């Protein structure tokens, strides 16, 4: 079986005033369909940097990234955008919803950049909104929602293009523990339905809900693989 | 992302910031409004001038004293030292007879005209007995004066329509007499309402005016060309006739076309100048768009990053911001056009202003160009945003 995602010797260096900082170094990873992997580590250990590379938002300084058997090296900006749109769903710590825009419109946002015909957008969006249990708040503006609800909208938005992979960076970081637990449960449920998830967190308890944990230190994997 | 989606995305973004979008639009609104209303106003002036000339009758050749510079010469001499004399009328009549049907001098003075207790300060215009056929001023009632009355310097007058009602009210003025500087004049006719030149004036044989009032001079000599001859040739004949007594710089011969042409060219320059000034305000409007869009791009950094993370290409972002800019400038253009048109309708009572057709595509096209030109830089800025930086942006 072809892995969903394969990282080979992934590196990211930042040059600051002539000094090269290795934010991520020699990361090798294989993520298979249905995996639920946590990437943990202390602050500054390179978790977000790694996630950005896995999500094709950032280009590695070195190494390769193979998504569904396709090497992403050498893809241009447009191809990367299309792959991101089709294959990857993002959930961010700070929700990143469009302000003063309805739940429905927020969830439909990735669809307008897809090749899916316009008339199907609403139906698809309604379906995922139902999955996260917000079908009663369709026409509410994003700023009228609680934090937990906002993150559920973000999860629906991540699901809407049926991606191969969901990348969640500290999805409970801005929530109180009770609503954080709800989001945790939701992620577990989604994984049970077969959705592949990579969860980035510095919270060891949260990492325990996943099937596999990877620990980063100074940009390198010290435990897990 | 297709154009329909881009358009609706741009529209949504603009509607999220209605007040700002409106204020951004304002510069273009004012610019286009200024272009349209100024250009329409000039058009109105042009219409007015042309109407006035049509009223004057056609085939007319004007001779003015001095070098009346419609092509940049010095202005005509003052009225008290005119080079035109009565003998020049005779010269034109005799030398250009085959080309000229009627000739009249015009002499003009301002006097208080009295009837009973009413008096009115008005123009007294001295012309020859055939001026009615030259200027197409036919009495509504009564008659024009004849050759005999002219030769005898008879004290007869034809009264303009407005002046007549000011002096006489509803009374019939025919055979009544009016007083000017103590002399009595018999009213032998009154005119229909025609134009301000005659409506508030008194028309009198030029010989009478010459004899009764000191210091009057011939302002101009007007000839009507015969029907079958060309106006250019006739005016050339008039010029040749006057050369017998006058030098080149002592008089000027103009036809109606010459005068209309020179007025048109002056108005044309005015239109261009006004349009250019108004165009500058459009440009300022464009700079306003660029300014506010740049602020908006910075403000929306996070949104841009998010869109890119979710699959928008740089091109999608660029198009979205470009279309926002063009929507602002084009709708500003439409609003300005509407307001300009409304203004011309509202002032139509004063002047027959009308929006010239060419001004519509020109101003709309120009406002779209303004949107494209001044939207390009902010749109490029937006599209260059790095999604990671943008998502980090607080
Ligand atoms: N754009 C950048 N320029 C320079 N250095 C950077 C940049 N982005 C990240 N870094 C550095 O790379 C290292 C890894 O950062 P990263 O954000 O991946 O850490 P993290 O594990 O996500 O931390 P946290 O748990 O606080 O989110 C840090 O030392 C950081 O300072
Ligand atoms: Mg981080």
PDB file of N, CA, C and O in Angstrom, chain B residues 120-158:
ATOM      1  N   UNK B 120     -37.535 102.947 -18.824  1.00  0.00           N
ATOM      2  CA  UNK B 120     -36.732 101.728 -18.852  1.00  0.00           C
ATOM      3  C   UNK B 120     -35.426 102.020 -19.568  1.00  0.00           C
ATOM      4  O   UNK B 120     -35.403 102.641 -20.627  1.00  0.00           O
ATOM      5  N   UNK B 121     -34.344 101.600 -18.947  1.00  0.00           N
ATOM      6  CA  UNK B 121     -33.019 101.825 -19.531  1.00  0.00           C
ATOM      7  C   UNK B 121     -32.749 100.712 -20.533  1.00  0.00           C
ATOM      8  O   UNK B 121     -32.721  99.544 -20.178  1.00  0.00           O
ATOM      9  N   UNK B 122     -32.609 101.078 -21.795  1.00  0.00           N
ATOM     10  CA  UNK B 122     -32.472  99.997 -22.774  1.00  0.00           C
ATOM     11  C   UNK B 122     -31.588 100.400 -23.941  1.00  0.00           C
ATOM     12  O   UNK B 122     -31.201 101.554 -24.084  1.00  0.00           O
ATOM     13  N   UNK B 123     -31.281  99.391 -24.774  1.00  0.00           N
ATOM     14  CA  UNK B 123     -30.436  99.639 -25.930  1.00  0.00           C
ATOM     15  C   UNK B 123     -31.274 100.255 -27.044  1.00  0.00           C
ATOM     16  O   UNK B 123     -32.390  99.817 -27.300  1.00  0.00           O
ATOM     17  N   UNK B 124     -30.712 101.261 -27.688  1.00  0.00           N
ATOM     18  CA  UNK B 124     -31.356 101.824 -28.878  1.00  0.00           C
ATOM     19  C   UNK B 124     -30.445 101.457 -30.053  1.00  0.00           C
ATOM     20  O   UNK B 124     -29.269 101.812 -30.074  1.00  0.00           O
ATOM     21  N   UNK B 125     -30.999 100.670 -30.979  1.00  0.00           N
ATOM     22  CA  UNK B 125     -30.184 100.148 -32.062  1.00  0.00           C
ATOM     23  C   UNK B 125     -30.575 100.829 -33.362  1.00  0.00           C
ATOM     24  O   UNK B 125     -31.738 100.785 -33.784  1.00  0.00           O
ATOM     25  N   UNK B 126     -29.579 101.472 -34.000  1.00  0.00           N
ATOM     26  CA  UNK B 126     -29.837 102.120 -35.272  1.00  0.00           C
ATOM     27  C   UNK B 126     -29.423 101.212 -36.422  1.00  0.00           C
ATOM     28  O   UNK B 126     -28.308 100.724 -36.465  1.00  0.00           O
ATOM     29  N   UNK B 127     -30.372 100.956 -37.335  1.00  0.00           N
ATOM     30  CA  UNK B 127     -30.087 100.114 -38.505  1.00  0.00           C
ATOM     31  C   UNK B 127     -30.718 100.749 -39.739  1.00  0.00           C
ATOM     32  O   UNK B 127     -31.394 101.770 -39.635  1.00  0.00           O
ATOM     33  N   UNK B 128     -30.513 100.114 -40.893  1.00  0.00           N
ATOM     34  CA  UNK B 128     -31.119 100.661 -42.103  1.00  0.00           C
ATOM     35  C   UNK B 128     -32.500 100.052 -42.330  1.00  0.00           C
ATOM     36  O   UNK B 128     -32.884  99.100 -41.644  1.00  0.00           O
ATOM     37  N   UNK B 129     -33.221 100.607 -43.320  1.00  0.00           N
ATOM     38  CA  UNK B 129     -34.625 100.230 -43.535  1.00  0.00           C
ATOM     39  C   UNK B 129     -34.789  98.766 -43.944  1.00  0.00           C
ATOM     40  O   UNK B 129     -35.876  98.216 -43.848  1.00  0.00           O
ATOM     41  N   UNK B 130     -33.691  98.118 -44.442  1.00  0.00           N
ATOM     42  CA  UNK B 130     -33.831  96.714 -44.837  1.00  0.00           C
ATOM     43  C   UNK B 130     -33.272  95.729 -43.807  1.00  0.00           C
ATOM     44  O   UNK B 130     -33.127  94.545 -44.068  1.00  0.00           O
ATOM     45  N   UNK B 131     -32.982  96.237 -42.615  1.00  0.00           N
ATOM     46  CA  UNK B 131     -32.425  95.376 -41.564  1.00  0.00           C
ATOM     47  C   UNK B 131     -33.405  94.280 -41.156  1.00  0.00           C
ATOM     48  O   UNK B 131     -32.999  93.224 -40.677  1.00  0.00           O
ATOM     49  N   UNK B 132     -34.678  94.528 -41.351  1.00  0.00           N
ATOM     50  CA  UNK B 132     -35.662  93.482 -40.995  1.00  0.00           C
ATOM     51  C   UNK B 132     -35.397  92.203 -41.786  1.00  0.00           C
ATOM     52  O   UNK B 132     -35.493  91.102 -41.255  1.00  0.00           O
ATOM     53  N   UNK B 133     -34.987  92.366 -43.064  1.00  0.00           N
ATOM     54  CA  UNK B 133     -34.727  91.183 -43.884  1.00  0.00           C
ATOM     55  C   UNK B 133     -33.363  90.572 -43.562  1.00  0.00           C
ATOM     56  O   UNK B 133     -33.149  89.377 -43.754  1.00  0.00           O
ATOM     57  N   UNK B 134     -32.446  91.400 -43.089  1.00  0.00           N
ATOM     58  CA  UNK B 134     -31.113  90.877 -42.742  1.00  0.00           C
ATOM     59  C   UNK B 134     -31.176  90.057 -41.455  1.00  0.00           C
ATOM     60  O   UNK B 134     -30.694  88.936 -41.384  1.00  0.00           O
ATOM     61  N   UNK B 135     -31.790  90.627 -40.440  1.00  0.00           N
ATOM     62  CA  UNK B 135     -31.801  89.960 -39.133  1.00  0.00           C
ATOM     63  C   UNK B 135     -33.064  89.145 -38.885  1.00  0.00           C
ATOM     64  O   UNK B 135     -33.237  88.582 -37.813  1.00  0.00           O
ATOM     65  N   UNK B 136     -33.940  89.094 -39.864  1.00  0.00           N
ATOM     66  CA  UNK B 136     -35.217  88.395 -39.727  1.00  0.00           C
ATOM     67  C   UNK B 136     -35.983  88.878 -38.501  1.00  0.00           C
ATOM     68  O   UNK B 136     -36.414  88.100 -37.659  1.00  0.00           O
ATOM     69  N   UNK B 137     -36.084  90.204 -38.390  1.00  0.00           N
ATOM     70  CA  UNK B 137     -36.865  90.761 -37.285  1.00  0.00           C
ATOM     71  C   UNK B 137     -38.109  91.410 -37.878  1.00  0.00           C
ATOM     72  O   UNK B 137     -38.073  92.543 -38.346  1.00  0.00           O
ATOM     73  N   UNK B 138     -39.189  90.634 -37.889  1.00  0.00           N
ATOM     74  CA  UNK B 138     -40.410  91.142 -38.499  1.00  0.00           C
ATOM     75  C   UNK B 138     -41.387  91.542 -37.422  1.00  0.00           C
ATOM     76  O   UNK B 138     -41.586  90.796 -36.466  1.00  0.00           O
ATOM     77  N   UNK B 139     -41.999  92.707 -37.545  1.00  0.00           N
ATOM     78  CA  UNK B 139     -42.955  93.142 -36.518  1.00  0.00           C
ATOM     79  C   UNK B 139     -44.118  92.163 -36.410  1.00  0.00           C
ATOM     80  O   UNK B 139     -44.594  91.642 -37.407  1.00  0.00           O
ATOM     81  N   UNK B 140     -44.533  91.948 -35.164  1.00  0.00           N
ATOM     82  CA  UNK B 140     -45.699  91.102 -34.912  1.00  0.00           C
ATOM     83  C   UNK B 140     -46.949  91.889 -35.294  1.00  0.00           C
ATOM     84  O   UNK B 140     -47.913  91.356 -35.809  1.00  0.00           O
ATOM     85  N   UNK B 141     -46.860  93.194 -35.024  1.00  0.00           N
ATOM     86  CA  UNK B 141     -47.948  94.088 -35.399  1.00  0.00           C
ATOM     87  C   UNK B 141     -47.308  95.394 -35.837  1.00  0.00           C
ATOM     88  O   UNK B 141     -46.214  95.732 -35.373  1.00  0.00           O
ATOM     89  N   UNK B 142     -47.941  96.105 -36.715  1.00  0.00           N
ATOM     90  CA  UNK B 142     -47.344  97.338 -37.224  1.00  0.00           C
ATOM     91  C   UNK B 142     -46.405  97.022 -38.379  1.00  0.00           C
ATOM     92  O   UNK B 142     -46.577  96.015 -39.066  1.00  0.00           O
ATOM     93  N   UNK B 143     -45.376  97.877 -38.581  1.00  0.00           N
ATOM     94  CA  UNK B 143     -44.488  97.689 -39.721  1.00  0.00           C
ATOM     95  C   UNK B 143     -43.084  98.143 -39.384  1.00  0.00           C
ATOM     96  O   UNK B 143     -42.851  98.761 -38.345  1.00  0.00           O
ATOM     97  N   UNK B 144     -42.132  97.811 -40.275  1.00  0.00           N
ATOM     98  CA  UNK B 144     -40.775  98.308 -40.160  1.00  0.00           C
ATOM     99  C   UNK B 144     -40.741  99.685 -40.822  1.00  0.00           C
ATOM    100  O   UNK B 144     -41.637 100.043 -41.570  1.00  0.00           O
ATOM    101  N   UNK B 145     -39.687 100.463 -40.554  1.00  0.00           N
ATOM    102  CA  UNK B 145     -39.623 101.767 -41.226  1.00  0.00           C
ATOM    103  C   UNK B 145     -39.151 101.590 -42.677  1.00  0.00           C
ATOM    104  O   UNK B 145     -38.543 100.583 -43.028  1.00  0.00           O
ATOM    105  N   UNK B 146     -39.453 102.577 -43.508  1.00  0.00           N
ATOM    106  CA  UNK B 146     -39.108 102.461 -44.926  1.00  0.00           C
ATOM    107  C   UNK B 146     -37.960 103.399 -45.304  1.00  0.00           C
ATOM    108  O   UNK B 146     -37.443 104.145 -44.465  1.00  0.00           O
ATOM    109  N   UNK B 147     -37.624 103.357 -46.586  1.00  0.00           N
ATOM    110  CA  UNK B 147     -36.470 104.109 -47.082  1.00  0.00           C
ATOM    111  C   UNK B 147     -36.635 105.626 -46.893  1.00  0.00           C
ATOM    112  O   UNK B 147     -35.701 106.317 -46.498  1.00  0.00           O
ATOM    113  N   UNK B 148     -37.834 106.053 -47.133  1.00  0.00           N
ATOM    114  CA  UNK B 148     -38.136 107.472 -47.012  1.00  0.00           C
ATOM    115  C   UNK B 148     -37.895 107.943 -45.579  1.00  0.00           C
ATOM    116  O   UNK B 148     -37.265 108.968 -45.329  1.00  0.00           O
ATOM    117  N   UNK B 149     -38.435 107.127 -44.648  1.00  0.00           N
ATOM    118  CA  UNK B 149     -38.270 107.481 -43.240  1.00  0.00           C
ATOM    119  C   UNK B 149     -36.790 107.507 -42.844  1.00  0.00           C
ATOM    120  O   UNK B 149     -36.355 108.320 -42.043  1.00  0.00           O
ATOM    121  N   UNK B 150     -36.050 106.604 -43.435  1.00  0.00           N
ATOM    122  CA  UNK B 150     -34.607 106.594 -43.168  1.00  0.00           C
ATOM    123  C   UNK B 150     -33.950 107.861 -43.712  1.00  0.00           C
ATOM    124  O   UNK B 150     -33.199 108.532 -43.019  1.00  0.00           O
ATOM    125  N   UNK B 151     -34.272 108.194 -44.960  1.00  0.00           N
ATOM    126  CA  UNK B 151     -33.662 109.377 -45.576  1.00  0.00           C
ATOM    127  C   UNK B 151     -34.018 110.655 -44.840  1.00  0.00           C
ATOM    128  O   UNK B 151     -33.226 111.586 -44.780  1.00  0.00           O
ATOM    129  N   UNK B 152     -35.246 110.685 -44.298  1.00  0.00           N
ATOM    130  CA  UNK B 152     -35.693 111.887 -43.602  1.00  0.00           C
ATOM    131  C   UNK B 152     -35.326 111.905 -42.126  1.00  0.00           C
ATOM    132  O   UNK B 152     -35.739 112.808 -41.417  1.00  0.00           O
ATOM    133  N   UNK B 153     -34.599 110.883 -41.683  1.00  0.00           N
ATOM    134  CA  UNK B 153     -34.309 110.750 -40.253  1.00  0.00           C
ATOM    135  C   UNK B 153     -35.581 110.871 -39.424  1.00  0.00           C
ATOM    136  O   UNK B 153     -35.642 111.599 -38.425  1.00  0.00           O
ATOM    137  N   UNK B 154     -36.627 110.175 -39.857  1.00  0.00           N
ATOM    138  CA  UNK B 154     -37.920 110.264 -39.172  1.00  0.00           C
ATOM    139  C   UNK B 154     -37.825 109.712 -37.762  1.00  0.00           C
ATOM    140  O   UNK B 154     -37.068 108.784 -37.482  1.00  0.00           O
ATOM    141  N   UNK B 155     -38.626 110.274 -36.902  1.00  0.00           N
ATOM    142  CA  UNK B 155     -38.629 109.840 -35.509  1.00  0.00           C
ATOM    143  C   UNK B 155     -39.632 108.705 -35.320  1.00  0.00           C
ATOM    144  O   UNK B 155     -40.715 108.888 -34.759  1.00  0.00           O
ATOM    145  N   UNK B 156     -39.267 107.539 -35.863  1.00  0.00           N
ATOM    146  CA  UNK B 156     -40.125 106.352 -35.732  1.00  0.00           C
ATOM    147  C   UNK B 156     -39.302 105.225 -35.090  1.00  0.00           C
ATOM    148  O   UNK B 156     -38.095 105.142 -35.303  1.00  0.00           O
ATOM    149  N   UNK B 157     -39.975 104.396 -34.320  1.00  0.00           N
ATOM    150  CA  UNK B 157     -39.275 103.283 -33.669  1.00  0.00           C
ATOM    151  C   UNK B 157     -40.083 101.994 -33.735  1.00  0.00           C
ATOM    152  O   UNK B 157     -41.316 102.023 -33.817  1.00  0.00           O
ATOM    153  N   UNK B 158     -39.333 100.869 -33.719  1.00  0.00           N
ATOM    154  CA  UNK B 158     -39.952  99.546 -33.549  1.00  0.00           C
ATOM    155  C   UNK B 158     -39.505  99.068 -32.174  1.00  0.00           C
ATOM    156  O   UNK B 158     -38.329  99.200 -31.813  1.00  0.00           O
TER     157      UNK B 158
END
